[in-house]
C-alpha cells in the first residue's frame, strides 16, 4: 500500500523555537484532523489485494496481446483453487523467491509453478495453460481407464519441468500411440472405425491447442527477458519437453491419416 505523506517538508529558515504547550496541542489536533493515520491492512486483505493485482496484470496482458480466449481462464475453478494455495505457500517472502528460482537452474525439476506465479504471474499463467493442454492430450492419447487415470493424476501432481522432461511420460505416449496405430490397422467394424476417427480428431484438436499454448508462452517469456532473469533457461527446458511430445504426436498422427 502506498504511504500517505503530509506533503513537502518545511524548510527551516531559522532555529526552531520551543512552542508553548497550548500551541503544541492545537497543532497536534490540526495535524490529526487533516492527515488521519492509515492503519496497515490485515494480512488476509493484503493477500487478496496481491491476488487481484496479479490477476489484473495477467488479464490486461492477454487482452492487450489479443489472446482473449486464454484471458478468460483466470476465472476457471482450477486456476482459482491453485492460486489461492500458491499465495498461502509462497506469498510471504517475495525477495527470497527470486533466489530460490535462480537456484532451480541447477535443479530444474524443483521449480514450483506457484513460486513462479508470485514473482512472474503472467509467465506462470502461460505455463499453466500449456500444462493444461498437455494434460488434455495425456487423456486422449493414454486413455481414461482406471489404471491410466491414476497415472495421469500422478503426472498432474508433478512440478512443471519434472513433468515436461519426464522420459516416462514420453515413453507412455509412444506406447499408447503405437497400440492405437495397430488397432486402426486391425479394426474392421464401422463402429470401431468411427470411434478411432473421433479419437484422431481429438488428438489433432489437442495438438493444435498445445501449439497455440506454446506460441503464447514463447511470446510471454521472450517479451519479459529484461525483468525475468530465469526466462532463458526455463523457456529452453520447457520447449525441450514440449517439442519432444510434439514430435511423438506428429510421427504417429501422420502415419494414421
PDB file of C-alpha atoms in Angstrom:
ATOM      1  CA  UNK A   1       0.000   0.000   0.000  1.00  0.00           C
ATOM      2  CA  UNK A   2       1.305   3.435  -0.887  1.00  0.00           C
ATOM      3  CA  UNK A   3       2.471   5.514   2.073  1.00  0.00           C
ATOM      4  CA  UNK A   4       0.424   8.588   2.858  1.00  0.00           C
ATOM      5  CA  UNK A   5       2.545  11.686   3.439  1.00  0.00           C
ATOM      6  CA  UNK A   6       1.609  15.128   4.643  1.00  0.00           C
ATOM      7  CA  UNK A   7       3.171  16.999   1.725  1.00  0.00           C
ATOM      8  CA  UNK A   8       6.626  18.505   1.193  1.00  0.00           C
ATOM      9  CA  UNK A   9       8.723  19.091   4.347  1.00  0.00           C
ATOM     10  CA  UNK A  10       9.007  22.690   5.565  1.00  0.00           C
ATOM     11  CA  UNK A  11      12.361  24.376   5.110  1.00  0.00           C
ATOM     12  CA  UNK A  12      13.751  25.817   8.325  1.00  0.00           C
ATOM     13  CA  UNK A  13      14.943  29.390   7.789  1.00  0.00           C
ATOM     14  CA  UNK A  14      15.801  29.991  11.438  1.00  0.00           C
ATOM     15  CA  UNK A  15      16.482  27.862  14.513  1.00  0.00           C
ATOM     16  CA  UNK A  16      13.235  26.374  15.795  1.00  0.00           C
ATOM     17  CA  UNK A  17      11.783  27.770  18.976  1.00  0.00           C
ATOM     18  CA  UNK A  18      10.090  25.640  21.557  1.00  0.00           C
ATOM     19  CA  UNK A  19       6.315  26.117  21.199  1.00  0.00           C
ATOM     20  CA  UNK A  20       4.069  26.596  24.151  1.00  0.00           C
ATOM     21  CA  UNK A  21       2.046  23.624  25.317  1.00  0.00           C
ATOM     22  CA  UNK A  22      -1.202  25.242  24.089  1.00  0.00           C
ATOM     23  CA  UNK A  23       0.164  25.738  20.567  1.00  0.00           C
ATOM     24  CA  UNK A  24       1.572  22.218  20.507  1.00  0.00           C
ATOM     25  CA  UNK A  25      -1.793  20.679  21.402  1.00  0.00           C
ATOM     26  CA  UNK A  26      -3.600  22.799  18.829  1.00  0.00           C
ATOM     27  CA  UNK A  27      -1.073  21.886  16.125  1.00  0.00           C
ATOM     28  CA  UNK A  28      -1.398  18.233  17.021  1.00  0.00           C
ATOM     29  CA  UNK A  29      -5.195  18.341  16.749  1.00  0.00           C
ATOM     30  CA  UNK A  30      -4.983  20.126  13.388  1.00  0.00           C
ATOM     31  CA  UNK A  31      -2.499  17.586  12.008  1.00  0.00           C
ATOM     32  CA  UNK A  32      -4.636  14.652  13.153  1.00  0.00           C
ATOM     33  CA  UNK A  33      -7.736  16.124  11.529  1.00  0.00           C
ATOM     34  CA  UNK A  34      -6.042  16.841   8.201  1.00  0.00           C
ATOM     35  CA  UNK A  35      -3.935  13.668   7.987  1.00  0.00           C
ATOM     36  CA  UNK A  36      -5.567  10.825   9.920  1.00  0.00           C
ATOM     37  CA  UNK A  37      -3.378   7.780  10.458  1.00  0.00           C
ATOM     38  CA  UNK A  38      -3.793   4.951   7.951  1.00  0.00           C
ATOM     39  CA  UNK A  39      -3.645   1.554   9.599  1.00  0.00           C
ATOM     40  CA  UNK A  40      -1.804  -1.318   7.945  1.00  0.00           C
ATOM     41  CA  UNK A  41      -4.073  -3.731   6.074  1.00  0.00           C
ATOM     42  CA  UNK A  42      -4.981  -7.044   7.618  1.00  0.00           C
ATOM     43  CA  UNK A  43      -2.736  -9.851   6.237  1.00  0.00           C
ATOM     44  CA  UNK A  44      -5.735 -11.567   4.638  1.00  0.00           C
ATOM     45  CA  UNK A  45      -6.763  -8.326   2.919  1.00  0.00           C
ATOM     46  CA  UNK A  46      -3.202  -7.799   1.721  1.00  0.00           C
ATOM     47  CA  UNK A  47      -3.126 -11.288   0.188  1.00  0.00           C
ATOM     48  CA  UNK A  48      -6.445 -10.656  -1.535  1.00  0.00           C
ATOM     49  CA  UNK A  49      -5.055  -7.415  -2.940  1.00  0.00           C
ATOM     50  CA  UNK A  50      -1.920  -9.179  -4.202  1.00  0.00           C
ATOM     51  CA  UNK A  51      -4.014 -11.847  -5.906  1.00  0.00           C
ATOM     52  CA  UNK A  52      -6.311  -9.287  -7.504  1.00  0.00           C
ATOM     53  CA  UNK A  53      -3.329  -7.254  -8.698  1.00  0.00           C
ATOM     54  CA  UNK A  54      -1.640 -10.268 -10.279  1.00  0.00           C
ATOM     55  CA  UNK A  55      -4.885 -11.410 -11.862  1.00  0.00           C
ATOM     56  CA  UNK A  56      -5.364  -7.951 -13.365  1.00  0.00           C
ATOM     57  CA  UNK A  57      -1.785  -7.977 -14.745  1.00  0.00           C
ATOM     58  CA  UNK A  58      -2.467 -11.315 -16.431  1.00  0.00           C
ATOM     59  CA  UNK A  59      -5.820 -10.304 -17.864  1.00  0.00           C
ATOM     60  CA  UNK A  60      -4.522  -6.957 -19.144  1.00  0.00           C
ATOM     61  CA  UNK A  61      -1.518  -8.550 -20.887  1.00  0.00           C
ATOM     62  CA  UNK A  62      -3.611 -11.245 -22.581  1.00  0.00           C
ATOM     63  CA  UNK A  63      -6.196  -8.700 -23.693  1.00  0.00           C
ATOM     64  CA  UNK A  64      -3.544  -6.312 -24.975  1.00  0.00           C
ATOM     65  CA  UNK A  65      -1.870  -9.085 -26.962  1.00  0.00           C
ATOM     66  CA  UNK A  66      -5.220 -10.345 -28.293  1.00  0.00           C
ATOM     67  CA  UNK A  67      -5.170 -13.698 -26.500  1.00  0.00           C
ATOM     68  CA  UNK A  68      -8.725 -13.050 -25.347  1.00  0.00           C
ATOM     69  CA  UNK A  69      -9.814 -16.686 -25.105  1.00  0.00           C
ATOM     70  CA  UNK A  70      -6.914 -17.573 -22.815  1.00  0.00           C
ATOM     71  CA  UNK A  71      -7.515 -14.498 -20.641  1.00  0.00           C
ATOM     72  CA  UNK A  72     -10.833 -15.939 -19.511  1.00  0.00           C
ATOM     73  CA  UNK A  73      -9.059 -18.921 -17.964  1.00  0.00           C
ATOM     74  CA  UNK A  74      -8.134 -16.835 -14.926  1.00  0.00           C
ATOM     75  CA  UNK A  75     -11.731 -17.370 -13.788  1.00  0.00           C
ATOM     76  CA  UNK A  76     -11.627 -21.162 -14.098  1.00  0.00           C
ATOM     77  CA  UNK A  77     -12.217 -23.056 -10.819  1.00  0.00           C
ATOM     78  CA  UNK A  78      -8.942 -24.972 -11.204  1.00  0.00           C
ATOM     79  CA  UNK A  79      -6.879 -21.793 -11.585  1.00  0.00           C
ATOM     80  CA  UNK A  80      -8.678 -20.054  -8.703  1.00  0.00           C
ATOM     81  CA  UNK A  81      -8.065 -23.034  -6.441  1.00  0.00           C
ATOM     82  CA  UNK A  82      -4.397 -23.273  -7.345  1.00  0.00           C
ATOM     83  CA  UNK A  83      -3.503 -19.597  -6.996  1.00  0.00           C
ATOM     84  CA  UNK A  84      -5.013 -19.329  -3.507  1.00  0.00           C
ATOM     85  CA  UNK A  85      -2.874 -22.258  -2.391  1.00  0.00           C
ATOM     86  CA  UNK A  86       0.194 -20.694  -4.006  1.00  0.00           C
ATOM     87  CA  UNK A  87      -0.421 -17.415  -2.223  1.00  0.00           C
ATOM     88  CA  UNK A  88      -0.578 -19.189   1.124  1.00  0.00           C
ATOM     89  CA  UNK A  89       2.523 -21.289   0.439  1.00  0.00           C
ATOM     90  CA  UNK A  90       4.788 -18.815  -1.362  1.00  0.00           C
ATOM     91  CA  UNK A  91       3.339 -15.347  -0.749  1.00  0.00           C
ATOM     92  CA  UNK A  92       5.265 -14.419   2.379  1.00  0.00           C
ATOM     93  CA  UNK A  93       8.777 -13.504   1.223  1.00  0.00           C
ATOM     94  CA  UNK A  94       8.901 -12.425  -2.413  1.00  0.00           C
ATOM     95  CA  UNK A  95      12.559 -11.412  -2.322  1.00  0.00           C
ATOM     96  CA  UNK A  96      13.740 -14.878  -1.300  1.00  0.00           C
ATOM     97  CA  UNK A  97      11.727 -16.439  -4.127  1.00  0.00           C
ATOM     98  CA  UNK A  98      13.973 -14.790  -6.711  1.00  0.00           C
ATOM     99  CA  UNK A  99      16.947 -16.599  -5.181  1.00  0.00           C
ATOM    100  CA  UNK A 100      15.048 -19.889  -4.974  1.00  0.00           C
ATOM    101  CA  UNK A 101      14.044 -19.685  -8.636  1.00  0.00           C
ATOM    102  CA  UNK A 102      17.634 -18.867  -9.635  1.00  0.00           C
ATOM    103  CA  UNK A 103      18.873 -21.923  -7.709  1.00  0.00           C
ATOM    104  CA  UNK A 104      16.464 -24.112  -9.687  1.00  0.00           C
ATOM    105  CA  UNK A 105      18.618 -23.623 -12.783  1.00  0.00           C
ATOM    106  CA  UNK A 106      20.890 -26.300 -11.297  1.00  0.00           C
ATOM    107  CA  UNK A 107      17.887 -28.452 -10.285  1.00  0.00           C
ATOM    108  CA  UNK A 108      15.104 -27.541 -12.760  1.00  0.00           C
ATOM    109  CA  UNK A 109      12.819 -30.329 -11.560  1.00  0.00           C
ATOM    110  CA  UNK A 110      12.439 -28.401  -8.281  1.00  0.00           C
ATOM    111  CA  UNK A 111      10.848 -25.328  -9.883  1.00  0.00           C
ATOM    112  CA  UNK A 112       7.338 -24.803  -8.495  1.00  0.00           C
ATOM    113  CA  UNK A 113       4.773 -23.024 -10.652  1.00  0.00           C
ATOM    114  CA  UNK A 114       3.363 -21.346  -7.524  1.00  0.00           C
ATOM    115  CA  UNK A 115       6.794 -19.925  -6.804  1.00  0.00           C
ATOM    116  CA  UNK A 116       6.985 -18.554 -10.341  1.00  0.00           C
ATOM    117  CA  UNK A 117       3.489 -17.078 -10.037  1.00  0.00           C
ATOM    118  CA  UNK A 118       4.465 -14.882  -7.099  1.00  0.00           C
ATOM    119  CA  UNK A 119       7.236 -13.097  -8.989  1.00  0.00           C
ATOM    120  CA  UNK A 120       6.226 -13.541 -12.657  1.00  0.00           C
ATOM    121  CA  UNK A 121       2.435 -14.110 -12.727  1.00  0.00           C
ATOM    122  CA  UNK A 122       1.977 -13.711 -16.499  1.00  0.00           C
ATOM    123  CA  UNK A 123       4.717 -16.233 -17.249  1.00  0.00           C
ATOM    124  CA  UNK A 124       3.290 -18.653 -14.682  1.00  0.00           C
ATOM    125  CA  UNK A 125      -0.172 -18.354 -16.220  1.00  0.00           C
ATOM    126  CA  UNK A 126       1.157 -19.072 -19.715  1.00  0.00           C
ATOM    127  CA  UNK A 127       2.977 -22.128 -18.347  1.00  0.00           C
ATOM    128  CA  UNK A 128      -0.189 -23.273 -16.574  1.00  0.00           C
ATOM    129  CA  UNK A 129      -2.166 -23.008 -19.834  1.00  0.00           C
ATOM    130  CA  UNK A 130       0.473 -25.055 -21.631  1.00  0.00           C
ATOM    131  CA  UNK A 131       0.344 -27.729 -18.932  1.00  0.00           C
ATOM    132  CA  UNK A 132      -3.457 -27.921 -19.265  1.00  0.00           C
ATOM    133  CA  UNK A 133      -3.037 -28.569 -22.998  1.00  0.00           C
ATOM    134  CA  UNK A 134      -0.554 -31.357 -22.231  1.00  0.00           C
ATOM    135  CA  UNK A 135      -2.841 -32.916 -19.616  1.00  0.00           C
ATOM    136  CA  UNK A 136      -5.727 -32.912 -22.101  1.00  0.00           C
ATOM    137  CA  UNK A 137      -3.538 -34.773 -24.600  1.00  0.00           C
ATOM    138  CA  UNK A 138      -2.486 -37.236 -21.905  1.00  0.00           C
ATOM    139  CA  UNK A 139      -6.125 -38.220 -21.545  1.00  0.00           C
ATOM    140  CA  UNK A 140      -6.775 -38.531 -25.287  1.00  0.00           C
ATOM    141  CA  UNK A 141      -3.577 -40.449 -26.030  1.00  0.00           C
ATOM    142  CA  UNK A 142      -3.303 -42.685 -22.980  1.00  0.00           C
ATOM    143  CA  UNK A 143      -6.988 -43.313 -22.351  1.00  0.00           C
ATOM    144  CA  UNK A 144      -9.159 -42.872 -19.288  1.00  0.00           C
ATOM    145  CA  UNK A 145      -9.301 -46.382 -17.824  1.00  0.00           C
ATOM    146  CA  UNK A 146      -8.785 -46.648 -14.063  1.00  0.00           C
ATOM    147  CA  UNK A 147      -5.062 -47.612 -14.145  1.00  0.00           C
ATOM    148  CA  UNK A 148      -4.301 -44.937 -16.724  1.00  0.00           C
ATOM    149  CA  UNK A 149      -6.411 -42.366 -14.911  1.00  0.00           C
ATOM    150  CA  UNK A 150      -4.384 -42.921 -11.749  1.00  0.00           C
ATOM    151  CA  UNK A 151      -1.201 -42.406 -13.716  1.00  0.00           C
ATOM    152  CA  UNK A 152      -2.486 -39.175 -15.261  1.00  0.00           C
ATOM    153  CA  UNK A 153      -3.446 -37.858 -11.838  1.00  0.00           C
ATOM    154  CA  UNK A 154       0.050 -38.574 -10.596  1.00  0.00           C
ATOM    155  CA  UNK A 155       1.580 -36.706 -13.543  1.00  0.00           C
ATOM    156  CA  UNK A 156      -0.536 -33.662 -12.796  1.00  0.00           C
ATOM    157  CA  UNK A 157       0.819 -33.574  -9.241  1.00  0.00           C
ATOM    158  CA  UNK A 158       4.399 -33.254 -10.505  1.00  0.00           C
ATOM    159  CA  UNK A 159       6.266 -29.986 -10.799  1.00  0.00           C
ATOM    160  CA  UNK A 160       6.196 -28.440 -14.311  1.00  0.00           C
ATOM    161  CA  UNK A 161       9.678 -29.360 -15.544  1.00  0.00           C
ATOM    162  CA  UNK A 162       9.578 -32.701 -13.764  1.00  0.00           C
ATOM    163  CA  UNK A 163       6.522 -33.494 -15.875  1.00  0.00           C
ATOM    164  CA  UNK A 164       7.588 -31.896 -19.168  1.00  0.00           C
ATOM    165  CA  UNK A 165      11.044 -33.516 -19.158  1.00  0.00           C
ATOM    166  CA  UNK A 166       9.829 -36.923 -17.970  1.00  0.00           C
ATOM    167  CA  UNK A 167      11.010 -39.820 -20.113  1.00  0.00           C
ATOM    168  CA  UNK A 168       8.297 -41.972 -18.545  1.00  0.00           C
ATOM    169  CA  UNK A 169       5.527 -39.702 -19.860  1.00  0.00           C
ATOM    170  CA  UNK A 170       7.073 -39.585 -23.339  1.00  0.00           C
ATOM    171  CA  UNK A 171       7.520 -43.377 -23.409  1.00  0.00           C
ATOM    172  CA  UNK A 172       3.876 -43.860 -22.355  1.00  0.00           C
ATOM    173  CA  UNK A 173       2.766 -41.584 -25.194  1.00  0.00           C
ATOM    174  CA  UNK A 174       4.857 -43.592 -27.676  1.00  0.00           C
ATOM    175  CA  UNK A 175       3.495 -46.946 -26.447  1.00  0.00           C
ATOM    176  CA  UNK A 176      -0.112 -45.729 -26.378  1.00  0.00           C
ATOM    177  CA  UNK A 177       0.082 -44.271 -29.875  1.00  0.00           C
ATOM    178  CA  UNK A 178       1.751 -47.419 -31.229  1.00  0.00           C
ATOM    179  CA  UNK A 179      -1.057 -49.540 -29.737  1.00  0.00           C
ATOM    180  CA  UNK A 180      -3.639 -47.196 -31.220  1.00  0.00           C
ATOM    181  CA  UNK A 181      -1.968 -47.376 -34.640  1.00  0.00           C
ATOM    182  CA  UNK A 182      -2.096 -51.182 -34.541  1.00  0.00           C
ATOM    183  CA  UNK A 183      -5.739 -51.070 -33.515  1.00  0.00           C
ATOM    184  CA  UNK A 184      -6.589 -48.878 -36.514  1.00  0.00           C
ATOM    185  CA  UNK A 185      -4.939 -51.303 -38.915  1.00  0.00           C
ATOM    186  CA  UNK A 186      -6.737 -54.314 -37.452  1.00  0.00           C
ATOM    187  CA  UNK A 187     -10.204 -52.821 -36.978  1.00  0.00           C
ATOM    188  CA  UNK A 188     -12.883 -53.883 -39.440  1.00  0.00           C
ATOM    189  CA  UNK A 189     -16.226 -52.789 -37.971  1.00  0.00           C
ATOM    190  CA  UNK A 190     -17.790 -49.485 -38.893  1.00  0.00           C
ATOM    191  CA  UNK A 191     -18.350 -48.679 -35.209  1.00  0.00           C
ATOM    192  CA  UNK A 192     -14.656 -49.137 -34.377  1.00  0.00           C
ATOM    193  CA  UNK A 193     -13.577 -47.034 -37.331  1.00  0.00           C
ATOM    194  CA  UNK A 194     -15.879 -44.200 -36.295  1.00  0.00           C
ATOM    195  CA  UNK A 195     -14.552 -44.301 -32.732  1.00  0.00           C
ATOM    196  CA  UNK A 196     -10.984 -44.236 -33.997  1.00  0.00           C
ATOM    197  CA  UNK A 197     -11.763 -41.313 -36.306  1.00  0.00           C
ATOM    198  CA  UNK A 198     -13.168 -39.364 -33.358  1.00  0.00           C
ATOM    199  CA  UNK A 199     -10.050 -40.092 -31.327  1.00  0.00           C
ATOM    200  CA  UNK A 200      -7.824 -38.942 -34.191  1.00  0.00           C
ATOM    201  CA  UNK A 201      -9.831 -35.739 -34.429  1.00  0.00           C
ATOM    202  CA  UNK A 202      -9.459 -35.152 -30.668  1.00  0.00           C
ATOM    203  CA  UNK A 203      -5.700 -35.683 -30.970  1.00  0.00           C
ATOM    204  CA  UNK A 204      -5.493 -33.170 -33.800  1.00  0.00           C
ATOM    205  CA  UNK A 205      -7.558 -30.682 -31.837  1.00  0.00           C
ATOM    206  CA  UNK A 206      -5.435 -31.218 -28.717  1.00  0.00           C
ATOM    207  CA  UNK A 207      -2.248 -30.844 -30.719  1.00  0.00           C
ATOM    208  CA  UNK A 208      -3.489 -27.512 -32.080  1.00  0.00           C
ATOM    209  CA  UNK A 209      -4.273 -26.306 -28.560  1.00  0.00           C
ATOM    210  CA  UNK A 210      -0.775 -27.279 -27.442  1.00  0.00           C
ATOM    211  CA  UNK A 211       0.757 -25.418 -30.384  1.00  0.00           C
ATOM    212  CA  UNK A 212      -1.198 -22.279 -29.520  1.00  0.00           C
ATOM    213  CA  UNK A 213      -0.234 -22.534 -25.852  1.00  0.00           C
ATOM    214  CA  UNK A 214       3.406 -22.975 -26.837  1.00  0.00           C
ATOM    215  CA  UNK A 215       3.377 -19.870 -29.051  1.00  0.00           C
ATOM    216  CA  UNK A 216       1.790 -17.783 -26.307  1.00  0.00           C
ATOM    217  CA  UNK A 217       4.295 -18.999 -23.730  1.00  0.00           C
ATOM    218  CA  UNK A 218       7.228 -18.170 -26.015  1.00  0.00           C
ATOM    219  CA  UNK A 219       5.793 -14.681 -26.541  1.00  0.00           C
ATOM    220  CA  UNK A 220       5.474 -14.134 -22.788  1.00  0.00           C
ATOM    221  CA  UNK A 221       8.896 -15.457 -21.812  1.00  0.00           C
ATOM    222  CA  UNK A 222      10.760 -13.700 -24.614  1.00  0.00           C
ATOM    223  CA  UNK A 223       8.892 -10.461 -24.013  1.00  0.00           C
ATOM    224  CA  UNK A 224       9.880 -10.439 -20.330  1.00  0.00           C
ATOM    225  CA  UNK A 225      13.568 -11.256 -20.614  1.00  0.00           C
ATOM    226  CA  UNK A 226      14.642  -7.844 -19.333  1.00  0.00           C
ATOM    227  CA  UNK A 227      12.959  -8.301 -15.937  1.00  0.00           C
ATOM    228  CA  UNK A 228      12.834 -12.099 -15.806  1.00  0.00           C
ATOM    229  CA  UNK A 229      16.337 -13.435 -15.314  1.00  0.00           C
ATOM    230  CA  UNK A 230      15.162 -17.060 -15.384  1.00  0.00           C
ATOM    231  CA  UNK A 231      13.380 -16.721 -18.740  1.00  0.00           C
ATOM    232  CA  UNK A 232      16.187 -18.129 -20.911  1.00  0.00           C
ATOM    233  CA  UNK A 233      16.841 -21.420 -19.145  1.00  0.00           C
ATOM    234  CA  UNK A 234      13.221 -22.066 -18.178  1.00  0.00           C
ATOM    235  CA  UNK A 235      11.984 -21.414 -21.723  1.00  0.00           C
ATOM    236  CA  UNK A 236      14.717 -23.619 -23.172  1.00  0.00           C
ATOM    237  CA  UNK A 237      13.784 -26.557 -20.919  1.00  0.00           C
ATOM    238  CA  UNK A 238      10.041 -26.108 -21.401  1.00  0.00           C
ATOM    239  CA  UNK A 239      10.441 -26.162 -25.177  1.00  0.00           C
ATOM    240  CA  UNK A 240      12.742 -29.183 -24.989  1.00  0.00           C
ATOM    241  CA  UNK A 241       9.987 -31.182 -23.308  1.00  0.00           C
ATOM    242  CA  UNK A 242       7.114 -29.848 -25.417  1.00  0.00           C
ATOM    243  CA  UNK A 243       8.943 -30.287 -28.719  1.00  0.00           C
ATOM    244  CA  UNK A 244       9.690 -33.906 -27.885  1.00  0.00           C
ATOM    245  CA  UNK A 245       5.987 -34.545 -27.210  1.00  0.00           C
ATOM    246  CA  UNK A 246       5.008 -32.778 -30.423  1.00  0.00           C
ATOM    247  CA  UNK A 247       7.350 -34.951 -32.484  1.00  0.00           C
ATOM    248  CA  UNK A 248       5.782 -38.079 -30.985  1.00  0.00           C
ATOM    249  CA  UNK A 249       2.325 -36.868 -31.996  1.00  0.00           C
ATOM    250  CA  UNK A 250       3.398 -35.753 -35.472  1.00  0.00           C
ATOM    251  CA  UNK A 251       5.116 -39.057 -36.238  1.00  0.00           C
ATOM    252  CA  UNK A 252       2.160 -41.176 -35.154  1.00  0.00           C
ATOM    253  CA  UNK A 253      -0.630 -38.934 -36.407  1.00  0.00           C
ATOM    254  CA  UNK A 254       0.846 -38.638 -39.897  1.00  0.00           C
ATOM    255  CA  UNK A 255       1.148 -42.431 -40.158  1.00  0.00           C
ATOM    256  CA  UNK A 256      -2.550 -42.873 -39.365  1.00  0.00           C
ATOM    257  CA  UNK A 257      -4.011 -40.244 -41.699  1.00  0.00           C
TER     258      UNK A 257
END
